[in-house]
Amino acid sequence: MTARTSDIEKAAEVLRAGGLAAFPTETVYGLGANAEDPAAVARTFQVKGRPPSHPLIVHIGGAEHLDDWVHDVPATARLLAERFWPGPLTLVLRRDRRVPLEATGGLETVAVRVPDHPVALALLSTFGGGVTAPSANRFGSVSPTTADHVRAELGDAVDFVLDGGPCEVGVESTIVDATGETPTVLRPGGVTREDLETALGRPLAVHSTSRVRVPGQHPSHYAPRARVILVEPETVVAEAQRAQELGRQVGVFLPPSFADAPVKAHAVVTVPGSMAAYARGLYGFLRELDQAGCDLIVASLPEEQGLGLAIANRLRRAAGPRPTD
Ligand code: AMP
Ligand code: MG
C-alpha cells in the first residue's frame, strides 16, 4: 500500500517543525524525528519511555548519503550497504558530528539504514534529511506492524501517523557492527545471517543470542501483557492444557506440525510454516492473544536458521524476566 502525497508532505512538515511522525518501514512502524534536532530526538525517548542510553537508528534515503552521517567506512561496510540497501540491515559506523549524541546514547558510533518501503523512502526524500526512528511503541512492549497498532498504543503522543499498510517483514532490522573489518551481528533481524555470510564470503559472529533454551536469561522486551513461556514444540499442547486447567487464560502458539492437534486453551494461533509469514505475523499474533484476554502464552522456538533466528530472539526476549519479577 502506498500513501497519499499530501500525507507524505504532512509527515515531512511535522518532522521539519520538530514534531514526531510515525511512518511505515518494511520491518515495523517507526517513531520518526529529525535526526539533527536534539529536542525532537529527546522527545522520542520521552514518548516511548525509553532510557536515553539506548541509541536510535538513523534512517536515510539512500546509500549515496551514507558519508553525510558517518566517517571512516570500512570496505566491508560499503559492500554490505551496496548489497542490502534499501533493506532490513542496520550498520553501526563512526558518527559524523552532524549526528547529535542524543541520538546515539552518547556513543561515538551511530546506527544507520535505508528502509525498503516506498512510503518511507518517499518521506525521507521529501524531508531531505536523516530520521531517527525506533519502533513506534512504548519501551519493552510489542512492536507495531500496522498504523492502527501505533494509534492504539501512542495516541496523541505522536503528531502524525503515516499509514502505509501492514509491514512486509514484520521483525526489526538486523544490526551489524561494521566499524571494523570483521563485522559482528548485534541483533538478528530481517536480513538473515546466511545472506550476510554469502555476501561476505565468510562466517559471521553473532552476539546477543544464545542457543540455550532457558527462559529468563534475557530481560523482557518485545513483550505482550500476557506472560510468555517457551517449551519444546512437542509439549506445547500439554503445557497449554495444564495451565488452562489450573485457571489461567492460555493463548497458544501452536507449532505448524501440530496444526491439527485438539488443544484446550483460551485462544489459539497456528504458527505459519513459512518463516517469512511467521515473522510478518509474529507481533500481530502477540497483540491478538493480549486482546483475547490471555494472561499466559505458551510457545516454542522455531529452528534458528534464516528468519527463524530473529523470531527466536524476539520470543526469548518476550519470555524474559519482567521488571516486576
Ligand atoms: P531499535 O530498538 O529498533 O530502535 O534499534 C536500536 C538498537 O540498535 C539499539 O537498542 C541498539 O541495540 C542498536 N544500536 C543503535 N546504535 C548503536 C550503536 N551506536 N552501537 C551499538 N548498537 C547500536
Ligand atoms: Mg523497539
PDB file of C-alpha atoms in Angstrom, residues 75-288:
ATOM      1  CA  ALA A  75      35.248  -1.645   2.710  1.00  0.00           C
ATOM      2  CA  THR A  76      33.127  -4.449   4.197  1.00  0.00           C
ATOM      3  CA  ALA A  77      30.520  -1.931   5.352  1.00  0.00           C
ATOM      4  CA  ARG A  78      30.358  -0.490   1.825  1.00  0.00           C
ATOM      5  CA  LEU A  79      29.899  -3.958   0.443  1.00  0.00           C
ATOM      6  CA  LEU A  80      27.039  -4.701   2.867  1.00  0.00           C
ATOM      7  CA  ALA A  81      25.351  -1.363   2.154  1.00  0.00           C
ATOM      8  CA  GLU A  82      25.633  -1.957  -1.579  1.00  0.00           C
ATOM      9  CA  ARG A  83      24.244  -5.474  -1.329  1.00  0.00           C
ATOM     10  CA  PHE A  84      21.429  -4.989   1.224  1.00  0.00           C
ATOM     11  CA  TRP A  85      20.192  -1.371   0.994  1.00  0.00           C
ATOM     12  CA  PRO A  86      17.424  -0.495   0.784  1.00  0.00           C
ATOM     13  CA  GLY A  87      16.629  -3.289   3.234  1.00  0.00           C
ATOM     14  CA  PRO A  88      16.364  -4.513   6.824  1.00  0.00           C
ATOM     15  CA  LEU A  89      20.073  -4.179   7.600  1.00  0.00           C
ATOM     16  CA  THR A  90      21.411  -1.562  10.034  1.00  0.00           C
ATOM     17  CA  LEU A  91      25.118  -0.717  10.037  1.00  0.00           C
ATOM     18  CA  VAL A  92      26.840   0.690  13.115  1.00  0.00           C
ATOM     19  CA  LEU A  93      29.604   3.064  11.980  1.00  0.00           C
ATOM     20  CA  ARG A  94      31.600   6.034  13.247  1.00  0.00           C
ATOM     21  CA  ARG A  95      29.410   9.073  13.888  1.00  0.00           C
ATOM     22  CA  ASP A  96      29.775  12.271  11.906  1.00  0.00           C
ATOM     23  CA  ARG A  97      29.416  15.399  14.089  1.00  0.00           C
ATOM     24  CA  ARG A  98      26.138  16.068  12.340  1.00  0.00           C
ATOM     25  CA  VAL A  99      24.578  13.253  14.400  1.00  0.00           C
ATOM     26  CA  PRO A 100      23.745  14.569  17.882  1.00  0.00           C
ATOM     27  CA  LEU A 101      24.864  12.495  20.858  1.00  0.00           C
ATOM     28  CA  GLU A 102      21.195  12.406  21.945  1.00  0.00           C
ATOM     29  CA  ALA A 103      20.586  10.008  19.035  1.00  0.00           C
ATOM     30  CA  THR A 104      23.490   7.715  19.831  1.00  0.00           C
ATOM     31  CA  GLY A 105      23.102   7.414  23.585  1.00  0.00           C
ATOM     32  CA  GLY A 106      26.368   9.305  23.930  1.00  0.00           C
ATOM     33  CA  LEU A 107      28.320   6.886  21.701  1.00  0.00           C
ATOM     34  CA  GLU A 108      30.817   7.913  19.043  1.00  0.00           C
ATOM     35  CA  THR A 109      29.180   5.396  16.697  1.00  0.00           C
ATOM     36  CA  VAL A 110      25.795   5.621  15.015  1.00  0.00           C
ATOM     37  CA  ALA A 111      23.405   3.026  13.581  1.00  0.00           C
ATOM     38  CA  VAL A 112      22.241   3.810  10.015  1.00  0.00           C
ATOM     39  CA  ARG A 113      19.954   2.152   7.495  1.00  0.00           C
ATOM     40  CA  VAL A 114      17.995   2.719   4.297  1.00  0.00           C
ATOM     41  CA  PRO A 115      14.482   1.257   4.693  1.00  0.00           C
ATOM     42  CA  ASP A 116      12.960  -0.710   1.830  1.00  0.00           C
ATOM     43  CA  HIS A 117       9.472   0.777   1.819  1.00  0.00           C
ATOM     44  CA  PRO A 118       8.109   3.134  -0.842  1.00  0.00           C
ATOM     45  CA  VAL A 119       6.363   5.342   1.743  1.00  0.00           C
ATOM     46  CA  ALA A 120       9.450   5.553   3.997  1.00  0.00           C
ATOM     47  CA  LEU A 121      11.664   6.366   1.010  1.00  0.00           C
ATOM     48  CA  ALA A 122       9.205   8.996  -0.242  1.00  0.00           C
ATOM     49  CA  LEU A 123       9.128  10.568   3.232  1.00  0.00           C
ATOM     50  CA  LEU A 124      12.937  10.591   3.517  1.00  0.00           C
ATOM     51  CA  SER A 125      13.298  12.138   0.093  1.00  0.00           C
ATOM     52  CA  THR A 126      10.610  14.783   0.722  1.00  0.00           C
ATOM     53  CA  PHE A 127      12.052  15.594   4.144  1.00  0.00           C
ATOM     54  CA  GLY A 128      15.580  15.610   2.778  1.00  0.00           C
ATOM     55  CA  GLY A 129      17.450  14.689   5.972  1.00  0.00           C
ATOM     56  CA  GLY A 130      18.008  11.763   8.310  1.00  0.00           C
ATOM     57  CA  VAL A 131      15.226  10.471  10.550  1.00  0.00           C
ATOM     58  CA  THR A 132      15.738   8.680  13.855  1.00  0.00           C
ATOM     59  CA  ALA A 133      13.056   6.029  14.213  1.00  0.00           C
ATOM     60  CA  PRO A 134      12.816   3.481  16.990  1.00  0.00           C
ATOM     61  CA  SER A 135       9.764   1.236  16.870  1.00  0.00           C
ATOM     62  CA  ALA A 136       6.617   3.291  17.471  1.00  0.00           C
ATOM     63  CA  ASN A 137       5.606   1.613  20.728  1.00  0.00           C
ATOM     64  CA  ARG A 138       6.287   2.021  24.431  1.00  0.00           C
ATOM     65  CA  PHE A 139       9.654   0.745  25.530  1.00  0.00           C
ATOM     66  CA  GLY A 140       9.677  -3.014  26.096  1.00  0.00           C
ATOM     67  CA  SER A 141       6.315  -3.784  24.515  1.00  0.00           C
ATOM     68  CA  VAL A 142       5.321  -5.387  21.216  1.00  0.00           C
ATOM     69  CA  SER A 143       6.436  -3.502  18.088  1.00  0.00           C
ATOM     70  CA  PRO A 144       3.701  -2.124  15.792  1.00  0.00           C
ATOM     71  CA  THR A 145       3.280  -3.585  12.316  1.00  0.00           C
ATOM     72  CA  THR A 146       0.213  -1.546  11.313  1.00  0.00           C
ATOM     73  CA  ALA A 147      -0.756   2.117  11.637  1.00  0.00           C
ATOM     74  CA  ASP A 148      -3.642   1.053  13.906  1.00  0.00           C
ATOM     75  CA  HIS A 149      -1.168  -0.546  16.325  1.00  0.00           C
ATOM     76  CA  VAL A 150       0.639   2.819  16.547  1.00  0.00           C
ATOM     77  CA  ARG A 151      -2.547   4.818  17.078  1.00  0.00           C
ATOM     78  CA  ALA A 152      -3.788   2.377  19.700  1.00  0.00           C
ATOM     79  CA  GLU A 153      -0.537   2.496  21.647  1.00  0.00           C
ATOM     80  CA  LEU A 154       0.727   6.069  21.284  1.00  0.00           C
ATOM     81  CA  GLY A 155      -2.458   8.008  20.507  1.00  0.00           C
ATOM     82  CA  ASP A 156      -1.950  11.767  20.783  1.00  0.00           C
ATOM     83  CA  ALA A 157       1.652  11.450  21.923  1.00  0.00           C
ATOM     84  CA  VAL A 158       2.604  11.281  18.243  1.00  0.00           C
ATOM     85  CA  ASP A 159       1.883  14.280  15.993  1.00  0.00           C
ATOM     86  CA  PHE A 160       1.076  12.324  12.838  1.00  0.00           C
ATOM     87  CA  VAL A 161       0.762   8.682  11.780  1.00  0.00           C
ATOM     88  CA  LEU A 162       1.552   7.987   8.139  1.00  0.00           C
ATOM     89  CA  ASP A 163      -0.356   4.858   7.100  1.00  0.00           C
ATOM     90  CA  GLY A 164       1.388   2.629   4.571  1.00  0.00           C
ATOM     91  CA  GLY A 165      -0.409  -0.644   5.292  1.00  0.00           C
ATOM     92  CA  PRO A 166       0.944  -3.658   7.171  1.00  0.00           C
ATOM     93  CA  CYS A 167       4.727  -4.196   7.316  1.00  0.00           C
ATOM     94  CA  GLU A 168       6.065  -6.883   4.978  1.00  0.00           C
ATOM     95  CA  VAL A 169       8.988  -8.203   7.031  1.00  0.00           C
ATOM     96  CA  GLY A 170       7.431  -7.819  10.479  1.00  0.00           C
ATOM     97  CA  VAL A 171      10.559  -8.024  12.668  1.00  0.00           C
ATOM     98  CA  GLU A 172      13.188  -5.326  13.179  1.00  0.00           C
ATOM     99  CA  SER A 173      16.352  -4.921  11.134  1.00  0.00           C
ATOM    100  CA  THR A 174      19.498  -6.965  11.574  1.00  0.00           C
ATOM    101  CA  ILE A 175      22.086  -4.767  13.319  1.00  0.00           C
ATOM    102  CA  VAL A 176      25.705  -5.252  12.321  1.00  0.00           C
ATOM    103  CA  ASP A 177      28.647  -3.556  13.981  1.00  0.00           C
ATOM    104  CA  ALA A 178      30.592  -2.615  10.858  1.00  0.00           C
ATOM    105  CA  THR A 179      33.121  -0.265  12.445  1.00  0.00           C
ATOM    106  CA  GLY A 180      35.955  -2.779  11.974  1.00  0.00           C
ATOM    107  CA  GLU A 181      36.943  -5.096   9.147  1.00  0.00           C
ATOM    108  CA  THR A 182      35.285  -8.028  10.967  1.00  0.00           C
ATOM    109  CA  PRO A 183      31.571  -7.296  11.189  1.00  0.00           C
ATOM    110  CA  THR A 184      29.537  -8.682  14.100  1.00  0.00           C
ATOM    111  CA  VAL A 185      25.786  -9.208  14.318  1.00  0.00           C
ATOM    112  CA  LEU A 186      24.474  -7.291  17.366  1.00  0.00           C
ATOM    113  CA  ARG A 187      20.821  -8.180  16.788  1.00  0.00           C
ATOM    114  CA  PRO A 188      19.384 -10.761  14.376  1.00  0.00           C
ATOM    115  CA  GLY A 189      16.624  -9.392  12.145  1.00  0.00           C
ATOM    116  CA  GLY A 190      15.177  -9.150   8.668  1.00  0.00           C
ATOM    117  CA  VAL A 191      18.399  -9.883   6.768  1.00  0.00           C
ATOM    118  CA  THR A 192      19.484 -13.429   7.560  1.00  0.00           C
ATOM    119  CA  ARG A 193      22.878 -14.393   8.858  1.00  0.00           C
ATOM    120  CA  GLU A 194      23.166 -16.814   5.925  1.00  0.00           C
ATOM    121  CA  ASP A 195      22.650 -13.997   3.398  1.00  0.00           C
ATOM    122  CA  LEU A 196      25.224 -11.831   5.179  1.00  0.00           C
ATOM    123  CA  GLU A 197      27.734 -14.685   5.196  1.00  0.00           C
ATOM    124  CA  THR A 198      27.156 -15.321   1.487  1.00  0.00           C
ATOM    125  CA  ALA A 199      27.744 -11.630   0.733  1.00  0.00           C
ATOM    126  CA  LEU A 200      30.892 -11.535   2.876  1.00  0.00           C
ATOM    127  CA  GLY A 201      32.191 -14.937   1.825  1.00  0.00           C
ATOM    128  CA  ARG A 202      32.947 -15.877   5.445  1.00  0.00           C
ATOM    129  CA  PRO A 203      31.263 -16.807   8.724  1.00  0.00           C
ATOM    130  CA  LEU A 204      29.911 -14.066  10.977  1.00  0.00           C
ATOM    131  CA  ALA A 205      29.992 -13.756  14.728  1.00  0.00           C
ATOM    132  CA  VAL A 206      26.516 -13.372  16.236  1.00  0.00           C
ATOM    133  CA  HIS A 207      26.188 -11.753  19.649  1.00  0.00           C
ATOM    134  CA  SER A 208      23.042 -11.364  21.700  1.00  0.00           C
ATOM    135  CA  THR A 209      21.590 -14.822  21.165  1.00  0.00           C
ATOM    136  CA  SER A 210      22.493 -17.940  22.973  1.00  0.00           C
ATOM    137  CA  ARG A 211      21.455 -21.385  21.862  1.00  0.00           C
ATOM    138  CA  VAL A 212      20.406 -22.264  25.386  1.00  0.00           C
ATOM    139  CA  ARG A 213      16.649 -22.665  25.580  1.00  0.00           C
ATOM    140  CA  VAL A 214      16.321 -21.291  29.062  1.00  0.00           C
ATOM    141  CA  PRO A 215      13.724 -18.603  29.521  1.00  0.00           C
ATOM    142  CA  GLY A 216      14.638 -15.790  31.819  1.00  0.00           C
ATOM    143  CA  GLN A 217      18.156 -15.045  30.633  1.00  0.00           C
ATOM    144  CA  HIS A 218      17.061 -12.052  28.636  1.00  0.00           C
ATOM    145  CA  PRO A 219      15.448  -9.013  30.201  1.00  0.00           C
ATOM    146  CA  SER A 220      11.948  -8.590  28.838  1.00  0.00           C
ATOM    147  CA  HIS A 221      11.440  -6.728  25.544  1.00  0.00           C
ATOM    148  CA  TYR A 222       9.022  -7.118  22.616  1.00  0.00           C
ATOM    149  CA  ALA A 223       6.669  -8.358  25.325  1.00  0.00           C
ATOM    150  CA  PRO A 224       2.861  -8.613  25.316  1.00  0.00           C
ATOM    151  CA  ARG A 225       0.883  -8.075  28.532  1.00  0.00           C
ATOM    152  CA  ALA A 226       0.450 -11.823  28.911  1.00  0.00           C
ATOM    153  CA  ARG A 227       3.377 -13.786  30.316  1.00  0.00           C
ATOM    154  CA  VAL A 228       5.183 -15.867  27.698  1.00  0.00           C
ATOM    155  CA  ILE A 229       6.667 -19.286  28.386  1.00  0.00           C
ATOM    156  CA  LEU A 230       8.740 -21.269  25.910  1.00  0.00           C
ATOM    157  CA  VAL A 231       8.588 -25.045  25.826  1.00  0.00           C
ATOM    158  CA  GLU A 232       9.595 -27.770  23.370  1.00  0.00           C
ATOM    159  CA  PRO A 233       7.247 -27.977  20.344  1.00  0.00           C
ATOM    160  CA  GLU A 234       6.048 -31.467  21.361  1.00  0.00           C
ATOM    161  CA  THR A 235       4.889 -30.232  24.774  1.00  0.00           C
ATOM    162  CA  VAL A 236       3.084 -27.018  23.743  1.00  0.00           C
ATOM    163  CA  VAL A 237      -0.356 -28.663  23.677  1.00  0.00           C
ATOM    164  CA  ALA A 238       0.068 -30.465  27.022  1.00  0.00           C
ATOM    165  CA  GLU A 239       1.571 -27.413  28.786  1.00  0.00           C
ATOM    166  CA  ALA A 240      -1.178 -25.149  27.482  1.00  0.00           C
ATOM    167  CA  GLN A 241      -3.871 -27.547  28.621  1.00  0.00           C
ATOM    168  CA  ARG A 242      -2.310 -27.953  32.057  1.00  0.00           C
ATOM    169  CA  ALA A 243      -2.138 -24.196  32.632  1.00  0.00           C
ATOM    170  CA  GLN A 244      -5.686 -23.717  31.343  1.00  0.00           C
ATOM    171  CA  GLU A 245      -6.923 -26.370  33.783  1.00  0.00           C
ATOM    172  CA  LEU A 246      -5.114 -24.508  36.579  1.00  0.00           C
ATOM    173  CA  GLY A 247      -7.275 -21.484  35.792  1.00  0.00           C
ATOM    174  CA  ARG A 248      -5.001 -19.466  33.520  1.00  0.00           C
ATOM    175  CA  GLN A 249      -6.347 -17.844  30.350  1.00  0.00           C
ATOM    176  CA  VAL A 250      -3.952 -19.521  27.978  1.00  0.00           C
ATOM    177  CA  GLY A 251      -3.036 -18.384  24.486  1.00  0.00           C
ATOM    178  CA  VAL A 252      -1.210 -20.927  22.375  1.00  0.00           C
ATOM    179  CA  PHE A 253       1.324 -20.548  19.591  1.00  0.00           C
ATOM    180  CA  LEU A 254       0.579 -23.906  18.012  1.00  0.00           C
ATOM    181  CA  PRO A 255       3.615 -25.168  16.024  1.00  0.00           C
ATOM    182  CA  PRO A 256       2.757 -25.894  12.377  1.00  0.00           C
ATOM    183  CA  SER A 257       3.464 -29.617  12.780  1.00  0.00           C
ATOM    184  CA  PHE A 258       0.713 -29.760  15.423  1.00  0.00           C
ATOM    185  CA  ALA A 259      -1.774 -27.627  13.494  1.00  0.00           C
ATOM    186  CA  ASP A 260      -4.457 -30.334  13.676  1.00  0.00           C
ATOM    187  CA  ALA A 261      -3.964 -31.189  17.340  1.00  0.00           C
ATOM    188  CA  PRO A 262      -7.013 -30.526  19.516  1.00  0.00           C
ATOM    189  CA  VAL A 263      -5.980 -28.060  22.210  1.00  0.00           C
ATOM    190  CA  LYS A 264      -7.896 -26.834  25.232  1.00  0.00           C
ATOM    191  CA  ALA A 265      -6.995 -23.187  25.665  1.00  0.00           C
ATOM    192  CA  HIS A 266      -8.498 -19.721  25.742  1.00  0.00           C
ATOM    193  CA  ALA A 267      -7.186 -18.728  22.301  1.00  0.00           C
ATOM    194  CA  VAL A 268      -5.040 -20.406  19.676  1.00  0.00           C
ATOM    195  CA  VAL A 269      -2.808 -19.075  16.914  1.00  0.00           C
ATOM    196  CA  THR A 270      -1.499 -21.637  14.452  1.00  0.00           C
ATOM    197  CA  VAL A 271       2.042 -20.602  13.599  1.00  0.00           C
ATOM    198  CA  PRO A 272       2.689 -20.355   9.840  1.00  0.00           C
ATOM    199  CA  GLY A 273       5.089 -22.927   8.425  1.00  0.00           C
ATOM    200  CA  SER A 274       6.941 -20.322   6.369  1.00  0.00           C
ATOM    201  CA  MET A 275       9.408 -18.275   8.414  1.00  0.00           C
ATOM    202  CA  ALA A 276       8.659 -15.173   6.324  1.00  0.00           C
ATOM    203  CA  ALA A 277       4.950 -15.467   7.142  1.00  0.00           C
ATOM    204  CA  TYR A 278       5.737 -16.172  10.798  1.00  0.00           C
ATOM    205  CA  ALA A 279       7.968 -13.080  11.064  1.00  0.00           C
ATOM    206  CA  ARG A 280       5.335 -10.949   9.315  1.00  0.00           C
ATOM    207  CA  GLY A 281       2.630 -12.161  11.709  1.00  0.00           C
ATOM    208  CA  LEU A 282       4.597 -12.500  14.966  1.00  0.00           C
ATOM    209  CA  TYR A 283       3.810  -9.172  16.665  1.00  0.00           C
ATOM    210  CA  GLY A 284       0.215  -9.231  15.420  1.00  0.00           C
ATOM    211  CA  PHE A 285      -0.252 -12.685  16.983  1.00  0.00           C
ATOM    212  CA  LEU A 286       1.062 -11.459  20.335  1.00  0.00           C
ATOM    213  CA  ARG A 287      -1.305  -8.480  20.232  1.00  0.00           C
ATOM    214  CA  GLU A 288      -4.198 -10.725  19.185  1.00  0.00           C
TER     215      GLU A 288
END
